[in-house]
mmCIF file of C-alpha atoms (C1' of nucleotides) in Angstrom:
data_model
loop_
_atom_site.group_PDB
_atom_site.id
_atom_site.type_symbol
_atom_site.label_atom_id
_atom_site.label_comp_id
_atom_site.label_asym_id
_atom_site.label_seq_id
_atom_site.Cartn_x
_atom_site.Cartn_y
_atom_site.Cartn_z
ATOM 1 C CA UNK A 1 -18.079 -6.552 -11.633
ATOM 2 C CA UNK A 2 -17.685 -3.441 -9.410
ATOM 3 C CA UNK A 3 -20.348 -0.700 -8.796
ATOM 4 C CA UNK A 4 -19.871 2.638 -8.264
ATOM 5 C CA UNK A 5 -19.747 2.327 -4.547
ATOM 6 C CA UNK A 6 -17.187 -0.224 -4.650
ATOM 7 C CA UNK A 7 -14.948 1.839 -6.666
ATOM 8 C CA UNK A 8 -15.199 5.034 -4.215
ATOM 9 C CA UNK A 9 -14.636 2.064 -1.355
ATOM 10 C CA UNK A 10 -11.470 1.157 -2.988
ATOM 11 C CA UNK A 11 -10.557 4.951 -4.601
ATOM 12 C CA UNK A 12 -10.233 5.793 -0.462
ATOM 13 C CA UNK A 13 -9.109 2.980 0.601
ATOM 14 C CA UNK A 14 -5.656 3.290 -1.545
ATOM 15 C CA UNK A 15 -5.079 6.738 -0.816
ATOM 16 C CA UNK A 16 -5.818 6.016 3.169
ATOM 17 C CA UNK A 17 -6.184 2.608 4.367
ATOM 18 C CA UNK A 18 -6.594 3.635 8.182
ATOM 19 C CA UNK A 19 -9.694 5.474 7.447
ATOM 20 C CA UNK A 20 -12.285 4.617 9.627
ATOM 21 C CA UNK A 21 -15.685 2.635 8.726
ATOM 22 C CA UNK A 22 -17.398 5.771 9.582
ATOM 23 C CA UNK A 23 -14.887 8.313 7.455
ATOM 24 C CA UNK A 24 -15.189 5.758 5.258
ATOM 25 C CA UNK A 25 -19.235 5.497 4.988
ATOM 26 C CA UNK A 26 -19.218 9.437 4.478
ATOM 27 C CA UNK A 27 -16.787 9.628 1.438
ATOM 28 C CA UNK A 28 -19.115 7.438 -0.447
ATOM 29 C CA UNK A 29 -22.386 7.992 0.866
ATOM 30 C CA UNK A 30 -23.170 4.832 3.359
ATOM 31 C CA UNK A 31 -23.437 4.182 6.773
ATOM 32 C CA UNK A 32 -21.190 2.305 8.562
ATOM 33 C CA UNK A 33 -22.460 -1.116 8.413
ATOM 34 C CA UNK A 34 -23.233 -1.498 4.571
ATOM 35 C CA UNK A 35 -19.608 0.006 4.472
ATOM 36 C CA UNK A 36 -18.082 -2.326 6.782
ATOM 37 C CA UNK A 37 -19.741 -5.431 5.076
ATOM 38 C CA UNK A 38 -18.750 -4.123 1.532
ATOM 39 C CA UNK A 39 -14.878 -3.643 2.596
ATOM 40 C CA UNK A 40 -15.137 -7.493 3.923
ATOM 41 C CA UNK A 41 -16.720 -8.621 0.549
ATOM 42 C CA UNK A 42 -14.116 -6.795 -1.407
ATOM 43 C CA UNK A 43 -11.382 -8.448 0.390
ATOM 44 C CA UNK A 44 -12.646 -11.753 0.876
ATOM 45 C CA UNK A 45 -13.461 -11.491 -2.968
ATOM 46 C CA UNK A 46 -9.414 -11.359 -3.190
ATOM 47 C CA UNK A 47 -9.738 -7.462 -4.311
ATOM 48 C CA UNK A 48 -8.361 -5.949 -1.261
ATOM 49 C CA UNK A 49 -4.830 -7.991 -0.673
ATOM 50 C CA UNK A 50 -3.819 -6.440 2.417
ATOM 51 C CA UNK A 51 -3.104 -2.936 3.918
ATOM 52 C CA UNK A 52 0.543 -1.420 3.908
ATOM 53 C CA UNK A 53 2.288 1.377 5.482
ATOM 54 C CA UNK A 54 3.867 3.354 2.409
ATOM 55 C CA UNK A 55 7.624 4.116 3.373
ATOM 56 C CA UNK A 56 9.775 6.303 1.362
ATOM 57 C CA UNK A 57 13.375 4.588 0.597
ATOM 58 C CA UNK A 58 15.591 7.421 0.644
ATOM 59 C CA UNK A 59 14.620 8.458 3.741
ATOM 60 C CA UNK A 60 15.560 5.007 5.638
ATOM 61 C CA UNK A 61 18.652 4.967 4.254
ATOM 62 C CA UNK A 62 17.448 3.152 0.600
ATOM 63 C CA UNK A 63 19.262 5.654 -1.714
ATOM 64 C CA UNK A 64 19.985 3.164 -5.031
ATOM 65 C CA UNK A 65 17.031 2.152 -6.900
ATOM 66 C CA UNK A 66 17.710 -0.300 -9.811
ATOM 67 C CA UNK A 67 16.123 -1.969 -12.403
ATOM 68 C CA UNK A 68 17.833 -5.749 -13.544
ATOM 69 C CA UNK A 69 17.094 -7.306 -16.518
ATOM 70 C CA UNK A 70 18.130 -10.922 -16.870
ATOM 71 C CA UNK A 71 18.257 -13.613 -19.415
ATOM 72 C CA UNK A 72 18.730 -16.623 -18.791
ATOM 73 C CA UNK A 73 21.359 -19.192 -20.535
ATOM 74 C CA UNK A 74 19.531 -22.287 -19.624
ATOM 75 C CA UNK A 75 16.437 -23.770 -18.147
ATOM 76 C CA UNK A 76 17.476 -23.132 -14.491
ATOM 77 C CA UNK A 77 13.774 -21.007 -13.761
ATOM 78 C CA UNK A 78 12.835 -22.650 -10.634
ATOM 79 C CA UNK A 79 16.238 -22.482 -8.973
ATOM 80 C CA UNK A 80 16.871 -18.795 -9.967
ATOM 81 C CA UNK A 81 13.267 -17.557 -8.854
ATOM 82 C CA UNK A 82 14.160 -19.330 -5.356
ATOM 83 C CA UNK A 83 16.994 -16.953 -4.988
ATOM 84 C CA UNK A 84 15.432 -13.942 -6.074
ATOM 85 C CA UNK A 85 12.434 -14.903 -3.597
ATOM 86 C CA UNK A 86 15.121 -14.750 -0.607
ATOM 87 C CA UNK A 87 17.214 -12.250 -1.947
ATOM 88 C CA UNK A 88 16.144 -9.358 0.567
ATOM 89 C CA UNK A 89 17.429 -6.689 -1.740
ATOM 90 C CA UNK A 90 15.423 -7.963 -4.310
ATOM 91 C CA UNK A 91 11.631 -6.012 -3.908
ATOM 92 C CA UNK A 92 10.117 -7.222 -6.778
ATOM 93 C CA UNK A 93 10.877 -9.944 -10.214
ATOM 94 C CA UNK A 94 8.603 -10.427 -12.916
ATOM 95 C CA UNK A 95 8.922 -13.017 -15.524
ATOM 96 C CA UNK A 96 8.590 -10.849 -19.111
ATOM 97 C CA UNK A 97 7.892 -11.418 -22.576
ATOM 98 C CA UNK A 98 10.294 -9.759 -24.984
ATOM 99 C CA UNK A 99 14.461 -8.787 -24.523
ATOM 100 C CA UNK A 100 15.385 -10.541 -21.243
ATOM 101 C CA UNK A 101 13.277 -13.422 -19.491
ATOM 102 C CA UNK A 102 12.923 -11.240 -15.431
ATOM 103 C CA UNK A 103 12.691 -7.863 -14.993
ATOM 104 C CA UNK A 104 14.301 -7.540 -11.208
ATOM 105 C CA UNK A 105 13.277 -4.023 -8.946
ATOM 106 C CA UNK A 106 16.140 -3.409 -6.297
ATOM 107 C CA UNK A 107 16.930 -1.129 -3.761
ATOM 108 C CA UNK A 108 20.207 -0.813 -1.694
ATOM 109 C CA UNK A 109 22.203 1.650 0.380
ATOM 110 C CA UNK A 110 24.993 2.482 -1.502
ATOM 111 C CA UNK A 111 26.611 1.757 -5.047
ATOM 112 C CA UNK A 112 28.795 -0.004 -3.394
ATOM 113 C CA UNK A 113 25.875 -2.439 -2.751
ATOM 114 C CA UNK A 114 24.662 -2.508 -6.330
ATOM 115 C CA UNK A 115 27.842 -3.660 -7.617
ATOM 116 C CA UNK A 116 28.290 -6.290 -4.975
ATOM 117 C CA UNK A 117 24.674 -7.284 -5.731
ATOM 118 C CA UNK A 118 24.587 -7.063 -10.087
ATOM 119 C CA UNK A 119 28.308 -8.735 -9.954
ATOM 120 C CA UNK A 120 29.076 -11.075 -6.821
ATOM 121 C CA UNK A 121 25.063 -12.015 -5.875
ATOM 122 C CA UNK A 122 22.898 -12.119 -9.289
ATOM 123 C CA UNK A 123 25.658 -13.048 -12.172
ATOM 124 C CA UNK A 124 26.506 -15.895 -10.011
ATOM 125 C CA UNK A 125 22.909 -17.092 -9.951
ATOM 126 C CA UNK A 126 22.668 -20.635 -11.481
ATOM 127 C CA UNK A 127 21.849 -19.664 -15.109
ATOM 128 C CA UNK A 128 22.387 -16.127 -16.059
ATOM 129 C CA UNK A 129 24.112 -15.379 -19.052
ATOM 130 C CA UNK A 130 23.542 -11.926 -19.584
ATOM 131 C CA UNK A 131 22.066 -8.965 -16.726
ATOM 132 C CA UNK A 132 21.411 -5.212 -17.857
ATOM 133 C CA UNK A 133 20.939 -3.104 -15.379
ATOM 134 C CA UNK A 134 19.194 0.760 -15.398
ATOM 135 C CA UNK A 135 19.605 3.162 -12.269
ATOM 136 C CA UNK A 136 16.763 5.101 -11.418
ATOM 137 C CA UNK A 137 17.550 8.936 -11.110
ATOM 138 C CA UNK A 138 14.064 10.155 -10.363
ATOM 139 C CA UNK A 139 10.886 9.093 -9.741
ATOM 140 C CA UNK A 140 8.576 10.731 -11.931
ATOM 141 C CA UNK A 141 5.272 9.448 -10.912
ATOM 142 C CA UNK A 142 3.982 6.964 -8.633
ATOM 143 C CA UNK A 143 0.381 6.645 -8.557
ATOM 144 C CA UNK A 144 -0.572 5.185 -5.584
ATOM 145 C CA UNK A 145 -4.291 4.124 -6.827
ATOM 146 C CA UNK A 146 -4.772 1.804 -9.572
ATOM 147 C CA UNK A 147 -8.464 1.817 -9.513
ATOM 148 C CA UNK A 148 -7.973 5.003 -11.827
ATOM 149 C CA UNK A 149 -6.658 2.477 -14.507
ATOM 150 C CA UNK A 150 -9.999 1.059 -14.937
ATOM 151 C CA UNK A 151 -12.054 4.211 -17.161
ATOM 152 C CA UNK B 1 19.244 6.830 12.325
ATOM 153 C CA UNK B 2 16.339 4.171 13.143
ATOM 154 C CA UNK B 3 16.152 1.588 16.255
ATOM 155 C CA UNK B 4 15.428 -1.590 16.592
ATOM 156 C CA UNK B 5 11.995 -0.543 18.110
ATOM 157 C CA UNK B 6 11.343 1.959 14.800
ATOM 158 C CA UNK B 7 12.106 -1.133 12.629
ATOM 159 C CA UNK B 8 9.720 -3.444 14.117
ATOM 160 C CA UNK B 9 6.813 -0.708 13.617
ATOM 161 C CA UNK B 10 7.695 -0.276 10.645
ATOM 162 C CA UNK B 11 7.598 -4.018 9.196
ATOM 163 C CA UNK B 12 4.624 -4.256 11.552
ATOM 164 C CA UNK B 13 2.737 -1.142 9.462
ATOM 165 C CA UNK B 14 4.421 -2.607 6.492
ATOM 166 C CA UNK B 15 2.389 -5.750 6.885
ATOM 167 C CA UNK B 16 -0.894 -4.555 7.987
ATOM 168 C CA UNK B 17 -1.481 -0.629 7.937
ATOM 169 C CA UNK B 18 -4.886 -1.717 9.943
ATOM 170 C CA UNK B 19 -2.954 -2.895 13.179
ATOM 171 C CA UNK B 20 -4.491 -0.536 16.120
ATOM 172 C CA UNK B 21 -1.341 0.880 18.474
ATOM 173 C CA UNK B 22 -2.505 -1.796 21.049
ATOM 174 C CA UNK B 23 -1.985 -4.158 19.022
ATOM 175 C CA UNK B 24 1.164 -2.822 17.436
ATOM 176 C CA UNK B 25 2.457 -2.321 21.345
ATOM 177 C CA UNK B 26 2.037 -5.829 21.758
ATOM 178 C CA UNK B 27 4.256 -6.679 18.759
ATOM 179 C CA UNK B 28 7.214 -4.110 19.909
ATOM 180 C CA UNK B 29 7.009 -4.711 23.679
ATOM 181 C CA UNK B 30 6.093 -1.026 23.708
ATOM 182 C CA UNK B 31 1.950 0.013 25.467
ATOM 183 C CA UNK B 32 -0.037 1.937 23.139
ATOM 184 C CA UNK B 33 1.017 5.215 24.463
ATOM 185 C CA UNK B 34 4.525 5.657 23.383
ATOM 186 C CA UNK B 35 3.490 3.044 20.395
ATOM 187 C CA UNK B 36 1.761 6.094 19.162
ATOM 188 C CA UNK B 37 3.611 8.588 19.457
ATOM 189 C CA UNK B 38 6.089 6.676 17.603
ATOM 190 C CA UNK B 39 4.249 6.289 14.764
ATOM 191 C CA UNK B 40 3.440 9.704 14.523
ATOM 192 C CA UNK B 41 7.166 10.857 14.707
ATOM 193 C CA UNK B 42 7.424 8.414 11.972
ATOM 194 C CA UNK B 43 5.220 9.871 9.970
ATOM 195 C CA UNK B 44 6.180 13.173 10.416
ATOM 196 C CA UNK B 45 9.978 12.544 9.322
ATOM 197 C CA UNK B 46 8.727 11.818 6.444
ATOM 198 C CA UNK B 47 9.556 7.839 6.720
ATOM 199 C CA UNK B 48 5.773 6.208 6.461
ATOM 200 C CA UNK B 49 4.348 7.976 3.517
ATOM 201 C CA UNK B 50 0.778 6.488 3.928
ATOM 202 C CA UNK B 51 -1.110 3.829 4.059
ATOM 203 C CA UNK B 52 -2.257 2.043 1.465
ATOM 204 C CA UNK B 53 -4.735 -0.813 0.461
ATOM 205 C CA UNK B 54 -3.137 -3.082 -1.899
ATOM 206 C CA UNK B 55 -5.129 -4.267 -4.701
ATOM 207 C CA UNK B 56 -5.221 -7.191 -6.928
ATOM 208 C CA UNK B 57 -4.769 -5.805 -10.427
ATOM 209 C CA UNK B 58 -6.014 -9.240 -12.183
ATOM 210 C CA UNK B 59 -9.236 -9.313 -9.639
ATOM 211 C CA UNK B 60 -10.185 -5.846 -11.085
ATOM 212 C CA UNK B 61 -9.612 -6.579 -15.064
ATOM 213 C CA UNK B 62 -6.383 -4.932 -15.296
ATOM 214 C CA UNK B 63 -4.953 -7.821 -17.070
ATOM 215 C CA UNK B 64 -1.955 -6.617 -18.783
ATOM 216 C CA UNK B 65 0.955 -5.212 -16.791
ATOM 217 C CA UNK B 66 3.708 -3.849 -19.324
ATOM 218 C CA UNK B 67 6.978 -1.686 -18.822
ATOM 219 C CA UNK B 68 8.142 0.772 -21.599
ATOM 220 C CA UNK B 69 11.367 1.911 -21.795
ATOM 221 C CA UNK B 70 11.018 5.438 -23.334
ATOM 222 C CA UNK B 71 13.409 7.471 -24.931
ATOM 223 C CA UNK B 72 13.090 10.987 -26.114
ATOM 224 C CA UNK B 73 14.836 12.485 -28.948
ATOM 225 C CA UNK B 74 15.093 15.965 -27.606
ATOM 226 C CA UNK B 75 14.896 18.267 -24.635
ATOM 227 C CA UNK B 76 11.057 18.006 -24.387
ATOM 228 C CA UNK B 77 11.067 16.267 -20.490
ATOM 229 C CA UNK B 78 9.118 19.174 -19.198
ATOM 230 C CA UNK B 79 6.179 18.528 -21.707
ATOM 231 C CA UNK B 80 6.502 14.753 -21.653
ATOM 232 C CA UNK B 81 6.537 14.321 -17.630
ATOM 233 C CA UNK B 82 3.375 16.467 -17.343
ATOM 234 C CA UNK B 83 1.814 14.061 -19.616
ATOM 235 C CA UNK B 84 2.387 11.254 -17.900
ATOM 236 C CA UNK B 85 1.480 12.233 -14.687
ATOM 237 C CA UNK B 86 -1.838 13.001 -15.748
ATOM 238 C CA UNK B 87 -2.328 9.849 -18.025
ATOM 239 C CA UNK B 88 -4.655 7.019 -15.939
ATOM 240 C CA UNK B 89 -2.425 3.827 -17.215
ATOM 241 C CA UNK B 90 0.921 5.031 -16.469
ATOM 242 C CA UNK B 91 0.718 3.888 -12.605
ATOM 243 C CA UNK B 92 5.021 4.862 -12.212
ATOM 244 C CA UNK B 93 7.660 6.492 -14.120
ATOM 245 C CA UNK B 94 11.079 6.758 -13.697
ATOM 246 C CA UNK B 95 13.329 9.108 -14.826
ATOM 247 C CA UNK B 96 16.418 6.294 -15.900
ATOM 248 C CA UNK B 97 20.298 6.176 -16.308
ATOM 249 C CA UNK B 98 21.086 3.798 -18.939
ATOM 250 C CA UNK B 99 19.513 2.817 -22.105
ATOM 251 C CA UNK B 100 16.193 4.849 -22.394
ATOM 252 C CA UNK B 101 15.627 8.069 -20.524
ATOM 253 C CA UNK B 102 12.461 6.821 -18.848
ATOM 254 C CA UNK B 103 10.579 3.550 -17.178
ATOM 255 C CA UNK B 104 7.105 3.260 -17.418
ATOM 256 C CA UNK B 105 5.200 0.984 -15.670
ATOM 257 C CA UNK B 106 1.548 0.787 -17.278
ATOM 258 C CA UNK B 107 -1.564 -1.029 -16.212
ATOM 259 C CA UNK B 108 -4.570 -1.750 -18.805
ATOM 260 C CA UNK B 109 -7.522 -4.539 -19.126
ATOM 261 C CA UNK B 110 -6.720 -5.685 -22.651
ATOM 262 C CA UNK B 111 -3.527 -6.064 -25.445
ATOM 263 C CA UNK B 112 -6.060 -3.705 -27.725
ATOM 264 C CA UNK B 113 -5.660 -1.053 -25.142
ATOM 265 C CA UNK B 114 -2.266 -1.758 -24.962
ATOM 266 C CA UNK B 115 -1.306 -1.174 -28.524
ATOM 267 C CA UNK B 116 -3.638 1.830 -28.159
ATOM 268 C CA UNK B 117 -1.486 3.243 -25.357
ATOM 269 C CA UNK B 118 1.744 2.531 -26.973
ATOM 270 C CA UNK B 119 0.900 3.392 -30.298
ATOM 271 C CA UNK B 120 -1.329 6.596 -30.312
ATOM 272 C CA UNK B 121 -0.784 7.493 -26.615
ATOM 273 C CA UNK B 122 2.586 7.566 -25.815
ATOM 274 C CA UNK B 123 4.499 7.432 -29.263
ATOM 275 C CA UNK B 124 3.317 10.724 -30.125
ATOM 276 C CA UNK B 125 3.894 12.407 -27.462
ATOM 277 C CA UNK B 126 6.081 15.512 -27.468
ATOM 278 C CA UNK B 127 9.321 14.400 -28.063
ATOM 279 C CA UNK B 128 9.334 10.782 -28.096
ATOM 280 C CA UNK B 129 11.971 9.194 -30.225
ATOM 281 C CA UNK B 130 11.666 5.403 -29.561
ATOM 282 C CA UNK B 131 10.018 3.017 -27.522
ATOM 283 C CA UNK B 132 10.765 -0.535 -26.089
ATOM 284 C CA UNK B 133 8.234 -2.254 -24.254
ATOM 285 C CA UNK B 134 8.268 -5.597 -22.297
ATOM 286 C CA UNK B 135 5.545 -7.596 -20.589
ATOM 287 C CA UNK B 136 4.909 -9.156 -17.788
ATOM 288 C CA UNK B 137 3.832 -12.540 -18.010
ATOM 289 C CA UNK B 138 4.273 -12.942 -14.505
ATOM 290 C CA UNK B 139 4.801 -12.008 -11.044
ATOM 291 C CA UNK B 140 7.711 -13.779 -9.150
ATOM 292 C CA UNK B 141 7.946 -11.547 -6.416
ATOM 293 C CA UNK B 142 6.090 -8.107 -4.469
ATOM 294 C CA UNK B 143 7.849 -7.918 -1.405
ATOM 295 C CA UNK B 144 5.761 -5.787 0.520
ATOM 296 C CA UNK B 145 8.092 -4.735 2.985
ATOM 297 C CA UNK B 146 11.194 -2.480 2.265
ATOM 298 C CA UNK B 147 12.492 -2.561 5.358
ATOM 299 C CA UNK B 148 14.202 -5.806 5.156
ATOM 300 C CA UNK B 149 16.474 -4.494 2.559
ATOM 301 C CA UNK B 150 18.676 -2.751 4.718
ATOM 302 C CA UNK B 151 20.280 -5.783 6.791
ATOM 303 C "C1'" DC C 1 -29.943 -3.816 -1.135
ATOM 304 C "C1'" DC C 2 -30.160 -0.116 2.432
ATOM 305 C "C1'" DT C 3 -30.813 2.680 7.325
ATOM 306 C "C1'" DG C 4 -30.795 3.379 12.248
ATOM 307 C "C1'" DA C 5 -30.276 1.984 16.994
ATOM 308 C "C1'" DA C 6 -28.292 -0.499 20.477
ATOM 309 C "C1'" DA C 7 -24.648 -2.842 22.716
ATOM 310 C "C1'" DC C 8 -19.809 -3.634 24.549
ATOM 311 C "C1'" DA C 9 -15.146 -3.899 24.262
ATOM 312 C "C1'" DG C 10 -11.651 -1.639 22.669
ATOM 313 C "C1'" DC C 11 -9.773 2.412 20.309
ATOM 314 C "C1'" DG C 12 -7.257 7.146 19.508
ATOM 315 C "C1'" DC C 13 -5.553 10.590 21.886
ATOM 316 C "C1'" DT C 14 -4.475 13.685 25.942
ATOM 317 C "C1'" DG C 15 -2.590 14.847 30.185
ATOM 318 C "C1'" DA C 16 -0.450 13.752 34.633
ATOM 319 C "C1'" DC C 17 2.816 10.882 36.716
ATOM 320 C "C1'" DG D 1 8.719 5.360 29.482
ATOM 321 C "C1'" DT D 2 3.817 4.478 32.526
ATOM 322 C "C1'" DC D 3 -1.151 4.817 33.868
ATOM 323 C "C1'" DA D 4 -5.919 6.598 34.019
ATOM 324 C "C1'" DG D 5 -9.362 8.617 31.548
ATOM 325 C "C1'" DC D 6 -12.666 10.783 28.002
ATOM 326 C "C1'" DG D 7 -15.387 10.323 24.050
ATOM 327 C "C1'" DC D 8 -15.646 7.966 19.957
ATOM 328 C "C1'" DT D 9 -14.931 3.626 16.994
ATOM 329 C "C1'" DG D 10 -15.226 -1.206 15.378
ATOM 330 C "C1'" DT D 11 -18.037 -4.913 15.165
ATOM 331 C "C1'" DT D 12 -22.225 -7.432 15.617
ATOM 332 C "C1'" DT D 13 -26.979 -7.986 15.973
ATOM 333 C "C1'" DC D 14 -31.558 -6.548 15.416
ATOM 334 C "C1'" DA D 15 -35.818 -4.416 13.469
ATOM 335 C "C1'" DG D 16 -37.466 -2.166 9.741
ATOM 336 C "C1'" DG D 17 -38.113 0.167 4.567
#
DNA sequence: CCTGAAACAGCGCTGAC
DNA sequence: GTCAGCGCTGTTTCAGG
């Protein structure tokens, strides 16, 4: 599925996506055009998504990082994941198995936002019955290459 | 704290890391010059963190994308944080207020390494009193850019 | 599959304005 | 902020192992 080559491609890649073709051919032992031609496969090949500038929330301002769990009273899915997709507070929602039916990542300013957003925005959603929210205090780890996952 | 100019480079670079300053000029109304410097003071204050290719977990086997809700019996977060930063499936982990003390957020190819993880990996590990893990069945959202969240 | 060379436009970056 | 400039880069094509 993926060679070794591929793998250092992509091990680079995540920890410095404006590497060039060249940097890039001498971390894993190509020249530039094999290495230019591989990167293409790998993202034409839907492997590579896209390329994103990494910003740090507390600096701009982002200081409240929450975690939402929702369940849901009643078969209003479509209607509530159309919010949450235009909600701009609202960074990531994943649909789980187990207590609560989303799992919601936010980040705001102040608490002041948070409550406005757990009590005014999301409990109002069409549906909800029940939210449970979790403040992050720390971030502990975050690995910024997945590839690792794979040995 | 930022301008308007600052926020447009950064949901530029938030969108594609690749963009060359030319190009990024062109989006701002700034030439490349200034563009770059920019981007470099950006950098440097700590605001863009990286850049970072974005893979697709599913296009590279990692099927199963869980989050486990940890919670440790006694003062062992010392011993159990150096653990997890050095464990390959644990891609983030938050330190939590709430119910648990910590949020994992864990990345592996099948349920069998999965019950591995959970079972021998991280419920005996120093100090661990009880676990609760969800999964994700699905993906709703990823913004990609952060910067939208503070309008 | 890979390398190496050639080509050109365009790039990162610097310095002067 | 702008502009001009240097050397190197991205991308493509080609011939060859």
């Amino acid at each position: 599925m993926l060679d070794k080559i591929e793998i250092a491609l992509l091990s680079a890649l995540e920890n410095d996506a404006r590497l060039s073709f060249a940097e890039l051919g001498d971390k894993v032992g190509l020249s530039k055009t094999p290495c230019w031609s591989r990167v293409r496969d790998l993202e034409k090949r839907g492997i590579i998504n896209g390329y994103r500038a990494e910003l740090d929330p507390a600096a701009i301002g982002l200081n409240i990082h929450a975690f939402v769990q929702v369940t849901l009273e009643s078969a209003k899915h479509v209607e509530f994941e159309a919010v949450v997709q235009r909600h701009p507070s609202i960074v990531r929602c994943f649909a789980t198995a187990g207590d609560g039916d989303y799992l919601l990542q936010v980040l705001v300013s102040t608490i002041a936002d948070l409550d406005r957003l757990l009590r005014v925005e999301i409990s109002r959603l069409p549906g909800v019955d029940r939210i449970s929210t979790t403040v992050c205090v720390k971030t502990v780890k975050h690995r910024t290459s997945i590839i690792d996952c794979m040995r």
